[in-house]
């Protein structure tokens, strides 16, 4: 059933995201044309047109980056907390499957959005000379890496993997925080969206307070026999941050499931 729910989510969200991606790529091509052609024109009309095309590309990038977040909130709210919830919650699927379907699809769109924005940036900056300089720089970088010890190479790959995992789980935890706030707010009898906004800020305050308190207390802890410095300290810091993100994401997940199971008020 999880697969069917995800298929339904992808079908509903791609109607919004795919046209946005196409608009972004078109504006990237237009911005590339304007930077290479229109900006060198002596006519102010063409120069103004080129400026507007570059601005439109920036607006398109901002819109594509913001839309997955808005769509993620809108799909959860409309699909489970409004009238559609009467139908969706009667399907032979658990609350866990509903939440996971939306979480997985949202995370997938976040990843695709990052890839598309990077691709659009490359299209916007596309130039034969730039491409040649890029590959020459990449070759020089690889040549320098060959001179390094394997220890440094493995550490570099480890940093990138830890950073990617931290970003991915951070986005998933952000989704769950919105889900938890909406689920809490819609357990109220009246003013549900106002309660949801209040719940979001309350969860945000609690998260920041606990995180800052925990870091402050850890600064006074003396770990016997632990002398961590240099690259190992960076790895430990990244792993601690990753564990913290996973933990508070799990807490938001538990809150979401509890309120959807026990306290949801669709009236």
CSV table of C-alpha atoms in Angstrom, one decimal, residues 2 46 87 98 104 122 163 168 198 203 239 265:
chain,number,residue,atom,x,y,z
A,2,UNK,CA,2.9,2.3,0.6
A,46,UNK,CA,18.1,45.4,-25.3
A,87,UNK,CA,-11.4,9.2,2.3
A,98,UNK,CA,0.5,7.8,5.0
A,104,UNK,CA,9.6,10.1,1.0
A,122,UNK,CA,25.4,25.3,-15.4
A,163,UNK,CA,27.5,16.5,4.9
A,168,UNK,CA,19.1,14.9,3.7
A,198,UNK,CA,1.5,28.4,17.3
A,203,UNK,CA,8.2,23.2,18.6
A,239,UNK,CA,28.2,12.4,13.5
A,265,UNK,CA,-10.4,16.4,14.6
